[in-house]
Coordinates of C-alpha atoms in Angstrom, one line a residue:
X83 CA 0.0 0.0 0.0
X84 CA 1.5 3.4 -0.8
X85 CA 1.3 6.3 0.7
X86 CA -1.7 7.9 -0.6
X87 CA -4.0 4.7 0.0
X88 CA -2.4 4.7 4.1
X89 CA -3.3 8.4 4.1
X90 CA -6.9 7.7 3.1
X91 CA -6.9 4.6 5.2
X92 CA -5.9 6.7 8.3
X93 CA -8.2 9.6 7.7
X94 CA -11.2 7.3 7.3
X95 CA -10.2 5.1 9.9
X96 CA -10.1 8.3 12.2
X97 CA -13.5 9.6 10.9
X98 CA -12.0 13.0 9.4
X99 CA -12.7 14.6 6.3
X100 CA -10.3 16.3 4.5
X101 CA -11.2 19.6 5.2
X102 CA -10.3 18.4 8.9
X103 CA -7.0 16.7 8.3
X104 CA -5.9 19.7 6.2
X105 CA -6.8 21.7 8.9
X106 CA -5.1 19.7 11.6
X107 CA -2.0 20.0 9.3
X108 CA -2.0 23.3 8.9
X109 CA -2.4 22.9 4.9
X110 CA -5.1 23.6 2.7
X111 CA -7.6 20.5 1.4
X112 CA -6.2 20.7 -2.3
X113 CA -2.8 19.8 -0.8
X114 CA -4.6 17.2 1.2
X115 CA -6.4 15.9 -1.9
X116 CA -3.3 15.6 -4.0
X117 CA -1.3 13.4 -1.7
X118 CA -4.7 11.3 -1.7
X119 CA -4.3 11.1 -5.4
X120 CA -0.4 10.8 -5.6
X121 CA -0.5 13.9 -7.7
X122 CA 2.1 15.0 -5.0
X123 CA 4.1 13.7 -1.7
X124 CA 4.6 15.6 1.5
X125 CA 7.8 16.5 2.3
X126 CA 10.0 15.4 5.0
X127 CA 8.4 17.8 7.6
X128 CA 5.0 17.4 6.8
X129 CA 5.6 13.3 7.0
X130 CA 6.5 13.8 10.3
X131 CA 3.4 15.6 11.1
X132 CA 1.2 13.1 9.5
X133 CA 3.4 10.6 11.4
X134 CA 2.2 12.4 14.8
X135 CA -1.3 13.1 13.7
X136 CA -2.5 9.8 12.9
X137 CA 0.4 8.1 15.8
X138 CA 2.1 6.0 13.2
X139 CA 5.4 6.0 13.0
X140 CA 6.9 7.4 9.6
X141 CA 8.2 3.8 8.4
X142 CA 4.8 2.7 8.2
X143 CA 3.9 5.7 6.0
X144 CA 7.0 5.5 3.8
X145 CA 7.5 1.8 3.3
X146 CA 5.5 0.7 0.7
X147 CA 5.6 -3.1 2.1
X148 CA 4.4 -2.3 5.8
X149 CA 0.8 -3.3 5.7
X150 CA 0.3 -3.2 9.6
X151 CA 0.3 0.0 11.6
X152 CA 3.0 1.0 14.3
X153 CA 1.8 2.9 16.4
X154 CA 3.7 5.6 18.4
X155 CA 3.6 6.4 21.9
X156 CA 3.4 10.0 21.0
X157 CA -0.2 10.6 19.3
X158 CA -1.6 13.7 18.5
X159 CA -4.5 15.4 20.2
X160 CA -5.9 18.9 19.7
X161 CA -5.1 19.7 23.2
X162 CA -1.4 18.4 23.0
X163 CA 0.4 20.8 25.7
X164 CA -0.8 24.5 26.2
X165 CA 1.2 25.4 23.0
X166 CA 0.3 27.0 19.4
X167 CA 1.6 24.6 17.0
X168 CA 3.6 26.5 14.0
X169 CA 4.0 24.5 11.1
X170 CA 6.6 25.4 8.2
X171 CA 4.2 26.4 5.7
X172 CA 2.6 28.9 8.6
X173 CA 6.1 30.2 9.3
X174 CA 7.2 31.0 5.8
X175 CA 3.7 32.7 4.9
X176 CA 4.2 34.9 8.3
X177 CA 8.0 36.0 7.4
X178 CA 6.7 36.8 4.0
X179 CA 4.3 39.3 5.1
X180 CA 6.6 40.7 8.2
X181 CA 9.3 41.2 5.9
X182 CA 6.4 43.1 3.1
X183 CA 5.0 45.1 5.9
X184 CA 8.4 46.2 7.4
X185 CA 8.9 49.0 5.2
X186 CA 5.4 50.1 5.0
X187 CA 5.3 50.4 8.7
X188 CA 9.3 52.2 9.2
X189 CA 6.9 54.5 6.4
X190 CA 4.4 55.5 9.1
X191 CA 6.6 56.0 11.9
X192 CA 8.9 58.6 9.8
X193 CA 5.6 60.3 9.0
X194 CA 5.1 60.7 12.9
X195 CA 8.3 62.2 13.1
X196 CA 7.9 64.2 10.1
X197 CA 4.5 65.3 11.6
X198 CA 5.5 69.0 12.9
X199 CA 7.9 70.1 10.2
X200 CA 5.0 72.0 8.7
X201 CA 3.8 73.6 12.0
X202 CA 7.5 74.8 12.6
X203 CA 8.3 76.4 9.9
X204 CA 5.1 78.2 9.1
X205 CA 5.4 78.8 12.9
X206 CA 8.6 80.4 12.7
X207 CA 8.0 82.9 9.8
X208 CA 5.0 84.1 11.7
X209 CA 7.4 85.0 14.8
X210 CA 10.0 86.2 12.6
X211 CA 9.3 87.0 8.4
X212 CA 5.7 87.4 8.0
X213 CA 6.3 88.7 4.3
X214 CA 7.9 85.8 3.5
X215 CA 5.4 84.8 1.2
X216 CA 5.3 88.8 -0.2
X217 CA 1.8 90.2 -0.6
X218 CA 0.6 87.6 2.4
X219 CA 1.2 88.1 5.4
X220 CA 1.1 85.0 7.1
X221 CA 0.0 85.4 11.0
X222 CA 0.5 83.4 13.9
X223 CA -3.2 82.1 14.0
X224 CA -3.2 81.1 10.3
X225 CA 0.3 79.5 10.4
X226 CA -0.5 77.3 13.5
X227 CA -3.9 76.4 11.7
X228 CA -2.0 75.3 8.6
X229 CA 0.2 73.4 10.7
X230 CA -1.7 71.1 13.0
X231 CA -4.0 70.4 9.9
X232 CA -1.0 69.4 8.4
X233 CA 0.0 67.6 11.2
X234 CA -2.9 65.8 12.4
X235 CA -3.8 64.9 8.5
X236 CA -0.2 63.2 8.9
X237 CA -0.7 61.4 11.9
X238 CA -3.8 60.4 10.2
X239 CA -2.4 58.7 7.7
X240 CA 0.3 57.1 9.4
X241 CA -2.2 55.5 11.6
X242 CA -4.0 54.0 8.4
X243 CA -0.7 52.4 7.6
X244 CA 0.1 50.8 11.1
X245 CA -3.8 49.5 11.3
X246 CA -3.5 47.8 7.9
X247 CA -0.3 46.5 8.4
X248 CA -1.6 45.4 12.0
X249 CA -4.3 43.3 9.9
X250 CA -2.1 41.8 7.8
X251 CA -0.4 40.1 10.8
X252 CA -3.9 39.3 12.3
X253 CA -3.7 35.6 12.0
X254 CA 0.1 35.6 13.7
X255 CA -0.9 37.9 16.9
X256 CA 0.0 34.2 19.1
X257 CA 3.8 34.4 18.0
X258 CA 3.8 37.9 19.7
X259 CA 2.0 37.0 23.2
X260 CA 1.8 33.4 23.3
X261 CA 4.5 30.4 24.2
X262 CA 4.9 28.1 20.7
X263 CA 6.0 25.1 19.5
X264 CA 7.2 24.8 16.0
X265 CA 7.5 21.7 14.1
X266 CA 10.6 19.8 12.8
X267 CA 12.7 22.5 10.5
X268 CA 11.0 25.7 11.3
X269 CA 13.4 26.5 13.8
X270 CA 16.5 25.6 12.0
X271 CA 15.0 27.7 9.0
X272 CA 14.5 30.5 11.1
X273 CA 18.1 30.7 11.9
X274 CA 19.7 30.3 8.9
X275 CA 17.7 32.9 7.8
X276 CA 18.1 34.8 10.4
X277 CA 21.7 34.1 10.4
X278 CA 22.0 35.3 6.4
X279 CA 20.3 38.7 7.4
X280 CA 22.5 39.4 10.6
X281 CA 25.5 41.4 8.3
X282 CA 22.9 43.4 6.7
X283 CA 21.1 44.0 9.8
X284 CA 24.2 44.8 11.6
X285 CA 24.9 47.4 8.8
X286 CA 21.5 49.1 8.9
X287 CA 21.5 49.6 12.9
X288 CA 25.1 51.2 12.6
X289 CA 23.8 53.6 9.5
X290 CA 20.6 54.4 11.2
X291 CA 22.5 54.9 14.7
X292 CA 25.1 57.3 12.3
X293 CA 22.2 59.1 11.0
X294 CA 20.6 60.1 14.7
X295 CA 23.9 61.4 16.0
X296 CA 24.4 63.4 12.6
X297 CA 21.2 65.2 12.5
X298 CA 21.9 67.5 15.1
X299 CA 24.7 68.9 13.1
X300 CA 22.0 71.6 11.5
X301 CA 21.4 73.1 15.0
X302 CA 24.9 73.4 15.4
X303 CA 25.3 75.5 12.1
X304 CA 21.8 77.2 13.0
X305 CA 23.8 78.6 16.2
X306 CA 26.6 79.8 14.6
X307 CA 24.4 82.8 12.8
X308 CA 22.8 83.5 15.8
X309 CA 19.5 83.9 14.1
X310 CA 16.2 82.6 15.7
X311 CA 14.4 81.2 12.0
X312 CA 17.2 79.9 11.3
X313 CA 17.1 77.9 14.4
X314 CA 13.9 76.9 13.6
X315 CA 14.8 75.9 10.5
X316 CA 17.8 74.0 11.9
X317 CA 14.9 71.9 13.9
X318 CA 12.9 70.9 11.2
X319 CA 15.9 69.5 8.9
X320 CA 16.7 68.1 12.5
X321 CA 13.3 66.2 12.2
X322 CA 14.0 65.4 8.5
X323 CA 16.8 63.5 9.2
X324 CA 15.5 61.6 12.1
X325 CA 13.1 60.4 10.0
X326 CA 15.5 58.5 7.8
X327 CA 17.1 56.9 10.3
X328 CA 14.5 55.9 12.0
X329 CA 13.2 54.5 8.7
X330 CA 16.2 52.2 8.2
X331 CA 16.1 51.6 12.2
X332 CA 12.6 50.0 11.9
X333 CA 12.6 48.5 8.8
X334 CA 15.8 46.2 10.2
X335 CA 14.7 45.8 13.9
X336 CA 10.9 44.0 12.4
X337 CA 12.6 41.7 9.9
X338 CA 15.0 40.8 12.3
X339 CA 12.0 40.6 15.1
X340 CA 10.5 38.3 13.0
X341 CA 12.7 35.7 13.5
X342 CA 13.3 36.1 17.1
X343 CA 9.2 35.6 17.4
X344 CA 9.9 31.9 15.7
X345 CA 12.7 31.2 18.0
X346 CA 11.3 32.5 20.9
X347 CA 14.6 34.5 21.6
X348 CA 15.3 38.1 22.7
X349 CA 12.5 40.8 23.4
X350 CA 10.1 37.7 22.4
X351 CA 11.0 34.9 25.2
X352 CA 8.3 33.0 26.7
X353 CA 9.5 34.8 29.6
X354 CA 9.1 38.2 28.5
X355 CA 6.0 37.6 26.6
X356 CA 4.1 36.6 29.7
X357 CA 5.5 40.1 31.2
X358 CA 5.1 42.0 28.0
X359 CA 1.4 42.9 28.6
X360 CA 1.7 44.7 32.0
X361 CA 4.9 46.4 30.6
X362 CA 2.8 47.9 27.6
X363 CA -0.3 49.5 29.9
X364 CA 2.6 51.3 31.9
X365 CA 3.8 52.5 29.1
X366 CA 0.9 53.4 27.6
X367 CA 0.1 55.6 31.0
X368 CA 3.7 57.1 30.7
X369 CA 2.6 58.5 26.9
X370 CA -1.1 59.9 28.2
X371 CA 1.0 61.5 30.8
X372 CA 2.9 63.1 28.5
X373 CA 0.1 64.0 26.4
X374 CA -1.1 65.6 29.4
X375 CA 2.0 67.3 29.9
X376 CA 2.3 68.6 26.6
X377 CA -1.6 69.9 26.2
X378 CA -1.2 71.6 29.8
X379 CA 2.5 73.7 28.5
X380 CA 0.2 74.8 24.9
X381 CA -2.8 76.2 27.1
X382 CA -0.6 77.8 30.1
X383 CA 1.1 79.1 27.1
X384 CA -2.0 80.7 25.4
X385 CA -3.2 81.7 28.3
X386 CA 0.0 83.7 30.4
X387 CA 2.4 84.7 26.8
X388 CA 0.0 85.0 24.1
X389 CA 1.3 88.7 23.6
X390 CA 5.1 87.5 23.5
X391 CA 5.5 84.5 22.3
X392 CA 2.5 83.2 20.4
X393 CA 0.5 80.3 19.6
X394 CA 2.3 78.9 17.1
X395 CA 5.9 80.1 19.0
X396 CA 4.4 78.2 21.9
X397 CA 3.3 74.6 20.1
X398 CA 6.7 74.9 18.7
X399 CA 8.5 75.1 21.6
X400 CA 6.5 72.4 23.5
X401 CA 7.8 69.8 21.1
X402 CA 10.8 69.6 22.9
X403 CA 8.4 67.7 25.4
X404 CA 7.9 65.2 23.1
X405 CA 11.6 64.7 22.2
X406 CA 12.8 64.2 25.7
X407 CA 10.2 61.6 26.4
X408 CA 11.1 59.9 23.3
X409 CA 14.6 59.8 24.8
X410 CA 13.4 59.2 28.1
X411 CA 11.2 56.0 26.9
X412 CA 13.8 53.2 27.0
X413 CA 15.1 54.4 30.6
X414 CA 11.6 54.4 31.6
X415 CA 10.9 51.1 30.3
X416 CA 14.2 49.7 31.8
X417 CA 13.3 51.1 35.5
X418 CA 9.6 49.4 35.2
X419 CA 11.4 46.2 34.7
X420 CA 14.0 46.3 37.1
X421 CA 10.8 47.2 39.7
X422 CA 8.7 44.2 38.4
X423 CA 12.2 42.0 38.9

């Protein structure tokens, strides 16, 4: 009997249909269907599943001349152990899309950084050349209306980005939160991938590290002239560059993330993914703090310098409250886990 007539035997034997096998297998029922009708064989990983699923052993499956079953110790059950199975098809699908989203989503976070360029410079040549743009006088009011429209229609958009790309890795949420057990070759996979990316990821987080420390050359040049819009101006290209390293910074860190999820290594250990949940709502009470922070500076602002320094002098300025938080992130995060330890 060959394998595709044991195959059928099992599955009948066991009462499944092939929708169910291919859904215990993790494969679809046209794969199923074509090893039924030895249009096509499994391969070596996917033998070893079937071996498991049905509790044969694989000689029985690959020797042609082995009528009677041996069975295994080691049978399968849909509540084997308290962890996701990942087979190699599921693993390959789920570093395909990682590695299509990662760009898409380094995109949207250098469009959050990008965010305020508008509001500061129209900000600053309200303060300081209001005939920039001749005939028009551009005020204070109208500049910071430009910019948070701009701003907010960025933010906007960014957020579209990181939601679809969220739903693209809807089906793979359990890598990020839950333990895993991955069948035979997925993890070796997973690290000779991971192992042919490591010089190129290496490379990006040095360039994107180089990039940081280089963009606040502009405010060094912007201090030289003394001049306050050119200050401001030194700020924004600040900003501009950011954004490119954090581009390349992202883009790396979720490729490479993704194979740390199939290992269970790094940020993504079952250790640190059962601590990973209380770590986020902390730090999602440190940002709304700083929200807080950063609305309370804009209406104190408003409401005590109005006549000095502005609106739109005043938003501009209380950006820096953002950019120390941002710096002030990973420290936070490091205390809250040296408290929780």
């Amino acid at each position: 009997m060959i394998l595709a007539d044991k195959i059928i035997y099992l599955r009948k034997k066991n009462g499944w249909s092939q929708e169910e096998l291919a859904e215990k297998l993790g494969v679809t029922r046209q794969s199923v269907s074509k090893w039924e009708g030895a249009q096509s064989v499994p391969d070596l990983d996917r033998i070893l599943q079937i071996g498991k699923v049905f509790g044969v052993s694989t000689d029985y499956l690959l020797k042609d001349d082995m009528e009677t079953e041996e069975s295994v110790s080691e049978s399968y059950s849909d509540d084997d152990g308290s962890l996701r199975k990942v087979s190699m098809e599921e693993a390959n699908r789920f570093l395909r899309i990682n590695e299509k989203r990662a760009p898409r989503t380094a995109f949207g976070v250098s469009l959050c950084i990008l965010s305020p360029i508008v509001l500061i410079i129209l900000a600053g040549l309200s303060d300081y050349r209001p005939d920039f743009f001749g005939s028009f006088t551009i005020s204070e009011n109208i500049a910071g209306g430009i910019g948070v429209a701009v701003l907010l229609a960025i933010i906007a958009f960014a957020v579209i980005i990181f939601i679809m790309s969220g739903r693209e890795l809807k089906d793979f949420e359990f890598l990020e939160n839950e333990g895993i057990d991955t069948n035979y070759g997925v993890s070796g996979m997973a690290k000779e991938r991971r192992a042919a990316y490591s010089s190129k990821h290496t490379k990006n987080l040095i360039l994107g590290t180089v990039i940081f420390i280089l963009s606040v050359i502009p405010l060094f040049l912007s201090a030289i002239t003394d001049d306050d819009l050119t200050a401001i101006m030194g700020f924004a290209l600040l900003l501009a560059i950011c954004s490119v390293g954090a581009y390349i910074l992202v883009k790396t860190s979720i490729i490479n993330d993704g194979y740390n999820m199939l290992l269970e290594e790094d940020d993504y250990s079952r250790e640190r993914k059962s601590d990973k949940k209380k770590r986020r709502d902390i730090m999602a009470i440190y940002w709304l703090i700083v929200t807080a922070v950063y609305i309370g500076y804009i209406w104190y602002a408003r409401a005590h310098f109005w006549d000095n320094s502005g609106w739109g002098k005043a938003s501009t300025n209380g950006l820096v409250i953002w950019v120390v938080a941002g710096l002030l992130c990973p420290v936070v995060s490091r205390i809250v886990k040296m408290i929780r330890k």
